[in-house]
Coordinates of C-alpha atoms and ligand atoms in Angstrom, one line a residue:
X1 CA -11.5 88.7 -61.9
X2 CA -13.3 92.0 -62.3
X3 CA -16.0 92.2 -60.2
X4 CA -19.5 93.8 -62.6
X5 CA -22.1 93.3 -60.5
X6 CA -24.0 96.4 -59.7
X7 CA -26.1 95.1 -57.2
X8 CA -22.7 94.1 -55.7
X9 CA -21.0 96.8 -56.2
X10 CA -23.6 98.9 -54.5
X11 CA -24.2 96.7 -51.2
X12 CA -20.1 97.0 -50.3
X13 CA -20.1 100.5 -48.9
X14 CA -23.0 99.5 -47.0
X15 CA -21.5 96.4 -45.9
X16 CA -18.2 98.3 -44.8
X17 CA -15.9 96.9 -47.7
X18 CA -14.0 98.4 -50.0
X19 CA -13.2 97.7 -53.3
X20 CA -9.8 97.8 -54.9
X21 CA -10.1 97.0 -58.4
X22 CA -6.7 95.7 -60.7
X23 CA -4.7 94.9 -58.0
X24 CA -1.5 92.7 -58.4
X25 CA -0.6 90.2 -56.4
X26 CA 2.6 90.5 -57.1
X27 CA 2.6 93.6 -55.0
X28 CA 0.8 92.0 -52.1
X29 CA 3.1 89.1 -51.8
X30 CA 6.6 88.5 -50.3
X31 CA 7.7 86.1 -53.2
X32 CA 6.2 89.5 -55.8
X33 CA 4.9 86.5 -57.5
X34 CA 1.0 87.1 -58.7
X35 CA -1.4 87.8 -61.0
X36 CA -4.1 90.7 -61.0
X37 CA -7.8 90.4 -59.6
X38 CA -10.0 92.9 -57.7
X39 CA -9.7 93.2 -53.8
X40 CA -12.2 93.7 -51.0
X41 CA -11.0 95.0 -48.2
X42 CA -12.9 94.5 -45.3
X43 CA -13.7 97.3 -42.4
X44 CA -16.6 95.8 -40.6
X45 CA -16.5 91.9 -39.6
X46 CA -20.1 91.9 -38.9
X47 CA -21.3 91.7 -42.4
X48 CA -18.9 89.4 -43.8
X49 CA -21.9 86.4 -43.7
X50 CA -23.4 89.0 -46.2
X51 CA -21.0 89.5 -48.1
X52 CA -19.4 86.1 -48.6
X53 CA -23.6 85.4 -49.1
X54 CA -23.7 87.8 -52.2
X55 CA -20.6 86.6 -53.8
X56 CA -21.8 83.1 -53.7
X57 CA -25.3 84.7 -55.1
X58 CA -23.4 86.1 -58.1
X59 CA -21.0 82.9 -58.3
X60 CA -18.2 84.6 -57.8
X61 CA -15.0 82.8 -56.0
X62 CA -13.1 84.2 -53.5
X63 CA -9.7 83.6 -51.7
X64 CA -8.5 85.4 -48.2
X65 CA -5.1 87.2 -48.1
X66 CA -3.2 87.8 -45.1
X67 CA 0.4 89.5 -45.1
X68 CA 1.3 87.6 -48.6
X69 CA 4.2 85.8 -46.8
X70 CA 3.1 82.7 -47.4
X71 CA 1.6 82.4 -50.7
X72 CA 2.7 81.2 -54.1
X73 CA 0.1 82.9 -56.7
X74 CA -0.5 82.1 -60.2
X75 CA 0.5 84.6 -62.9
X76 CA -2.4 86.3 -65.2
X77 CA -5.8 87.3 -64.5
X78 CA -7.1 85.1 -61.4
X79 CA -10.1 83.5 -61.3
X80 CA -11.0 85.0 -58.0
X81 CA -11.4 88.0 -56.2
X82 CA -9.5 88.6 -53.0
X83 CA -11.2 89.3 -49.7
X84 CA -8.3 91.1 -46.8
X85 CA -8.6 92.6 -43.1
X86 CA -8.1 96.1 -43.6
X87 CA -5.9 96.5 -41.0
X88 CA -6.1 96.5 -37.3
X89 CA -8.4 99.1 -35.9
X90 CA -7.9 98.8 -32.0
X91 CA -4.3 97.6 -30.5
X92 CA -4.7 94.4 -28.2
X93 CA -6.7 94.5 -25.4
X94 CA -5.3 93.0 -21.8
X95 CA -7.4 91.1 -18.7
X96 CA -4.6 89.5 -17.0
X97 CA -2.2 87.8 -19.3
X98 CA -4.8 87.3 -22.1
X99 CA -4.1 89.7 -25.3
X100 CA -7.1 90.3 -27.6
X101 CA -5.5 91.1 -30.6
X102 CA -7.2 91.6 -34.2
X103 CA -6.2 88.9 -36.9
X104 CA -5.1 91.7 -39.3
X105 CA -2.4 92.6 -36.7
X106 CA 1.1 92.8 -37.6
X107 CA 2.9 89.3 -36.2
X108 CA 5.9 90.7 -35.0
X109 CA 4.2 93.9 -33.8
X110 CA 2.1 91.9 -31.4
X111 CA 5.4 90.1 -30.1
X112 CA 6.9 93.5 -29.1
X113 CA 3.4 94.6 -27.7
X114 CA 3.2 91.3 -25.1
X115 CA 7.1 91.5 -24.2
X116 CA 6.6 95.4 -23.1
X117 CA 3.7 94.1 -21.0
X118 CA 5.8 91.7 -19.4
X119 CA 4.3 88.4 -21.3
X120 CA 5.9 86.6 -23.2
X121 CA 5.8 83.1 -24.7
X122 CA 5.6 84.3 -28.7
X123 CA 9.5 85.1 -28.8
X124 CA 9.8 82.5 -31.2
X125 CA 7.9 84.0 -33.6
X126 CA 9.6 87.1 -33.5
X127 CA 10.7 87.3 -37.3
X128 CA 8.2 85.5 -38.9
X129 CA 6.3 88.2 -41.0
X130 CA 2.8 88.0 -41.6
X131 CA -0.6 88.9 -39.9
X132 CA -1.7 87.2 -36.7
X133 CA -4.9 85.3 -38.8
X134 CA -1.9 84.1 -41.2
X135 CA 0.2 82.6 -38.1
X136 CA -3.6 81.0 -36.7
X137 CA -4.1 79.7 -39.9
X138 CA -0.7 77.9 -40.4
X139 CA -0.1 77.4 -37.1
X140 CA 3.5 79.2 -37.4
X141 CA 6.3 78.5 -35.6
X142 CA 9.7 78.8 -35.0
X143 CA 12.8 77.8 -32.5
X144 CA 10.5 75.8 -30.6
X145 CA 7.8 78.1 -30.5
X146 CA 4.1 77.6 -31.8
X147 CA 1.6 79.9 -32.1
X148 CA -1.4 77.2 -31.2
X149 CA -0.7 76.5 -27.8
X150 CA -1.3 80.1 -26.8
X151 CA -4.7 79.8 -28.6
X152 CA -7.2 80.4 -26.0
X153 CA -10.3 81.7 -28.1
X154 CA -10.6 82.3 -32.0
X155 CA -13.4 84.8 -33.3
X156 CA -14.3 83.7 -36.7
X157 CA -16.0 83.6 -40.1
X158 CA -17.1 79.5 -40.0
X159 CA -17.9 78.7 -43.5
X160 CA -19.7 75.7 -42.4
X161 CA -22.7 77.8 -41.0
X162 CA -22.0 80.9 -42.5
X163 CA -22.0 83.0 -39.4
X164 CA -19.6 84.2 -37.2
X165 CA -18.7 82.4 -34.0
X166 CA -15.9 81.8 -31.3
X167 CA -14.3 78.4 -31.1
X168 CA -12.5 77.4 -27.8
X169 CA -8.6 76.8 -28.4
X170 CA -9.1 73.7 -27.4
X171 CA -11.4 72.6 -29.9
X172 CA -9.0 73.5 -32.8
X173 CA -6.2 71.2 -34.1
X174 CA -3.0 73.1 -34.0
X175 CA -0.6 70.2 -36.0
X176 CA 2.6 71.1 -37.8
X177 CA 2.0 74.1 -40.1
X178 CA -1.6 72.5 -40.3
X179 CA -4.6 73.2 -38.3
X180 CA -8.5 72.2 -38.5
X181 CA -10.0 75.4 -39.6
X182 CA -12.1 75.0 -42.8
X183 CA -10.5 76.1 -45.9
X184 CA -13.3 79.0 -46.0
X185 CA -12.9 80.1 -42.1
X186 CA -11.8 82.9 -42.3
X187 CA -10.1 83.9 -38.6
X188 CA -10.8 87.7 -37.4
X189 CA -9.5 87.7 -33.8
X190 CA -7.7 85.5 -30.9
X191 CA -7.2 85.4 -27.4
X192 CA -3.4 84.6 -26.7
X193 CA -2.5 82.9 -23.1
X194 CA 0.6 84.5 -22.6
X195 CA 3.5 83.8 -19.6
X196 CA 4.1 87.1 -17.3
X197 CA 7.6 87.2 -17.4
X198 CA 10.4 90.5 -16.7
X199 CA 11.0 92.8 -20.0
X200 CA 14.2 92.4 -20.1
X201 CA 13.8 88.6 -20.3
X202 CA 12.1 88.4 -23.1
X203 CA 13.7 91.1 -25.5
X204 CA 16.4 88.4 -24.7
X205 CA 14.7 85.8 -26.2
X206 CA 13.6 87.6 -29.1
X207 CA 17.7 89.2 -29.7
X208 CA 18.5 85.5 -30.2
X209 CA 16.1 84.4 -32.1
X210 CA 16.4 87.4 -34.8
X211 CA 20.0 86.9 -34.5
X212 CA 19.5 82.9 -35.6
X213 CA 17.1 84.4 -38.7
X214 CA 19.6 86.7 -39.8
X215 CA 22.6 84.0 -39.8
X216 CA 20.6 82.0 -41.9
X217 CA 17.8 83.2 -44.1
X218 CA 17.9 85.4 -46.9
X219 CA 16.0 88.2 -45.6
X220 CA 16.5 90.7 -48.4
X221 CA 15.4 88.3 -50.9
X222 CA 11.7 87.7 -52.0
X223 CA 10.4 84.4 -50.7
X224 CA 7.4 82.6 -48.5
X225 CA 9.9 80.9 -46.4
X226 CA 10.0 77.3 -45.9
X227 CA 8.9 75.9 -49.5
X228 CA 8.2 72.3 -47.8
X229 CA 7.6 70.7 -45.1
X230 CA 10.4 69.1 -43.1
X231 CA 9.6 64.9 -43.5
X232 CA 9.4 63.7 -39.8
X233 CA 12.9 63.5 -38.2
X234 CA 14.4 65.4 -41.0
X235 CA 15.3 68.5 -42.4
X236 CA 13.9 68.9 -46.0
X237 CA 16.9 71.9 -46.1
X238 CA 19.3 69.7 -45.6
X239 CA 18.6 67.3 -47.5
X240 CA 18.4 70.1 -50.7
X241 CA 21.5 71.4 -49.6
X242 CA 22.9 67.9 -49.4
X243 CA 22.2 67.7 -53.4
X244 CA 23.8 70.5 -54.2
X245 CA 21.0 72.2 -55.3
X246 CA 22.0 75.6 -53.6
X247 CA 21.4 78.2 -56.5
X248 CA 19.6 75.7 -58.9
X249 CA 17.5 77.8 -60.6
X250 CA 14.4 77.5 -63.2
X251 CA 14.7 81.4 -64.7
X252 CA 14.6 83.7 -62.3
X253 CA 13.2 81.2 -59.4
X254 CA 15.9 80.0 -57.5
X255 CA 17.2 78.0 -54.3
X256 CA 18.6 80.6 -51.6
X257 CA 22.1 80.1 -51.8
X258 CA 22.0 81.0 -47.7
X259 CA 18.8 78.6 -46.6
X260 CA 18.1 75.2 -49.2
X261 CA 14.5 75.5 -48.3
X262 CA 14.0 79.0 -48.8
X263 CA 13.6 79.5 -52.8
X264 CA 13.9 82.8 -53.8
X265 CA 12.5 85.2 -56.5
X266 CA 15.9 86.8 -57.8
X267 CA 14.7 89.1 -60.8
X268 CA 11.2 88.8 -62.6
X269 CA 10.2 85.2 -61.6
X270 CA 7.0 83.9 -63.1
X271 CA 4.5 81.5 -60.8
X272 CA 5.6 79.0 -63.6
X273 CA 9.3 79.1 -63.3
X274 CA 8.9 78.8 -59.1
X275 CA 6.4 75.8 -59.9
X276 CA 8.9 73.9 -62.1
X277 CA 11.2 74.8 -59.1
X278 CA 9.4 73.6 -56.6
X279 CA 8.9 70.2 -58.8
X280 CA 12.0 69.7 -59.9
X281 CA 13.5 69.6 -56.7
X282 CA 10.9 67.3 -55.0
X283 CA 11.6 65.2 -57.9
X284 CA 15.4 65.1 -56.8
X285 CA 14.6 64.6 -53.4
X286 CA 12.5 61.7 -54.0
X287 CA 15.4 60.3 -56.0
X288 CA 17.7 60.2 -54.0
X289 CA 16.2 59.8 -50.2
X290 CA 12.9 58.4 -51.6
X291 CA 11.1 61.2 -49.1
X292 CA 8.4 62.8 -50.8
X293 CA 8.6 66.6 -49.8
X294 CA 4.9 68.3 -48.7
X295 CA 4.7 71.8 -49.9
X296 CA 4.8 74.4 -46.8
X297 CA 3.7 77.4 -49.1
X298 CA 0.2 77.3 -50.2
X299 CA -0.4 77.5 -53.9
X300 CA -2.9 79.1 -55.6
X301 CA -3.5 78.1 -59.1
X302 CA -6.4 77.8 -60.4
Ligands
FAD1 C1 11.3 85.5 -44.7 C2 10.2 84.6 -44.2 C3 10.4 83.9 -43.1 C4 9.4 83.0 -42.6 N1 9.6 82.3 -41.5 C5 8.6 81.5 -41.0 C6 8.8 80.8 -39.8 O1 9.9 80.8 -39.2 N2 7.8 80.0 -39.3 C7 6.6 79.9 -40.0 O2 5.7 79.2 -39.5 N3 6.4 80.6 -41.2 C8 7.4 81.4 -41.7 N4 7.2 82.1 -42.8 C9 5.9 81.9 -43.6 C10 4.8 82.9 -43.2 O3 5.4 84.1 -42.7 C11 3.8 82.4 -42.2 O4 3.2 81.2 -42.6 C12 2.8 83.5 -41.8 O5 2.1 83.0 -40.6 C13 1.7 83.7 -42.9 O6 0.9 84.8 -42.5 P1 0.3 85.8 -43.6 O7 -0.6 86.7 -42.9 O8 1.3 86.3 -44.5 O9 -0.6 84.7 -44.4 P2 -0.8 84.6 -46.0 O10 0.5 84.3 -46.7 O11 -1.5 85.8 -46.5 O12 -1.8 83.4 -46.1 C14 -1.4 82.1 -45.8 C15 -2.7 81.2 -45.6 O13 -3.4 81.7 -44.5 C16 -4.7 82.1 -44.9 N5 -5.1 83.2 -44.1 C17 -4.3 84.4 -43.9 N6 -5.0 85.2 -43.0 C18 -6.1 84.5 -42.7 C19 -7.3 84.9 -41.8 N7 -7.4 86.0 -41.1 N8 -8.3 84.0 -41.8 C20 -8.2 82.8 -42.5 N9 -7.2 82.4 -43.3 C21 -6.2 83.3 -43.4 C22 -4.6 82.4 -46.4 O14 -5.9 82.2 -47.0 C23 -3.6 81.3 -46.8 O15 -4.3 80.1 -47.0 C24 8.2 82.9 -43.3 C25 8.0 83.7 -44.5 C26 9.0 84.5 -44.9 C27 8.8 85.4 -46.1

């Protein structure tokens, strides 16, 4: 979508956002699957009532990007323009072992940061790419680690009053890769309870758990991760691999021959050709376990 209004495009500067016209998704996203739209990148957080006010004015739709590591994006022109972060102005802040950190901070940037201050408690997450507001959103987590617990304060967009406000950690919902923000919320900073704990310690932590990522994900391949959910008490990679569907391919989409539930973009694939993917194997899992697999990536499509 290219955005023509000139009453919007004369209130961004104002409003501290910058416009990035024909950008390509494909270039913003870890899968390089995605079709082109306009960007606003967003430098001040205090006007974004305003400015999610005036799209809604001139009717036009918007989506919120993050790192791209967790997206699947439709090919072609998008029906949407794209709102980001610009990225983190001011590193975290410390009172005790609570770290302010910016939602367009870098994930595993902010892991290091708290382990040289002695806290730790995100090890886990060391590895899983991304922004912090991505890892609020989806509640990320890995080796036994969630981000959600740590949640002590979110500053926020709320789309449900259209201002921005700080919700208590413990009045959010942190489930499995699912939380209870509002699909419009759009997350700009966090307070993290963290556990003082010795340097050394941690960077222990975090070796093993980038050594477990490198054993088994295919880390110089495009992908969003996990394409599904794992079904309660199972491992929806297993059960994949269990098929024999390592390397199944629809074109250039195709099952990571290293992780069954990482699916992979090995040449030009189209949103299409990871869609019929993504469907096909469901399909074959519900054949043959009769477990009817829940998409972990989120899809954009129309
Ligand atoms: C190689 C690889 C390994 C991965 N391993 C893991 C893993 O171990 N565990 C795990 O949980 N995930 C994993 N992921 C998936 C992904 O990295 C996480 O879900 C990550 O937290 C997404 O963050 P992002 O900033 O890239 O979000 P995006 O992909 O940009 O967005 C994801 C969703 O969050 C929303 N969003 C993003 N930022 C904000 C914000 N500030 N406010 C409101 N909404 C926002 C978007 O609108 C979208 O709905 C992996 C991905 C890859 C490519």
């Amino acid at each position: 979508m290219r955005i023509e209004s000139p009453k919007l495009i004369a209130a961004l500067p104002e409003m501290g956002v910058e416009l990035r016209p024909r950008v390509s998704l494909a270039e913003h996203t870890s899968l390089g699957i995605g079709g082109t739209t306009d960007l606003l990148r967003i430098h001040q957080h205090r006007h974004l009532p305003e400015l999610i006010g005036l799209l809604r004015q001139e009717g036009i739709e918007h989506r919120f990007l993050g790192g791209g590591t967790n997206v699947l994006v439709m090919d072609g022109e998008l029906p949407w323009v794209m709102l980001q972060l610009a990225a983190e102005r001011n590193p975290p802040r410390l009172e005790g072992s609570v770290a302010s950190v910016e939602a367009a901070a870098d994930l595993g940037r902010t892991v290091t940061w708290c382990a040289k201050q002695d806290l730790g408690g995100l090890e886990g997450l060391i590895g899983v790419p991304g922004s912090v507001g991505g890892a609020l959103r989806m509640n990320a987590g890995a080796y036994g680690t969630q981000i959600g617990p740590c949640v002590r304060e979110v500053e926020l967009y709320r789309a449900a009053t259209g201002r921005l406000e700080t919700l208590r950690g413990t009045d959010i919902r942190f489930d499995y890769r699912h939380t209870s923000f509002a699909p419009d919320d759009i997350m700009l900073a966090v307070k993290l309870e963290l556990l003082p704990r010795p340097y050394a310690e941690i960077l222990q932590g975090i070796r093993v758990c980038n050594e477990k990522r490198r054993a088994s994900q295919p880390l110089s391949q495009k992908s969003a991760g996990c394409i599904f959910k794992n079904p309660p008490g199972a491992s929806a990679g297993r059960m994949i691999d269990e098929l024999g569907l390592k390397g199944h391919r629809a074109g250039d989409a195709c099952v990571s021959e290293r992780h069954a539930n990482f699916f992979v973009n090995a040449g030009r694939a189209t949103s299409a050709e990871m869609l019929a993917l993504v469907a096909d194997v469901r399909e074959r899992v519900r054949a043959a376990h009769g477990v009817e697999l829940e998409n972990e990536v989120i899809v954009w499509k129309d």
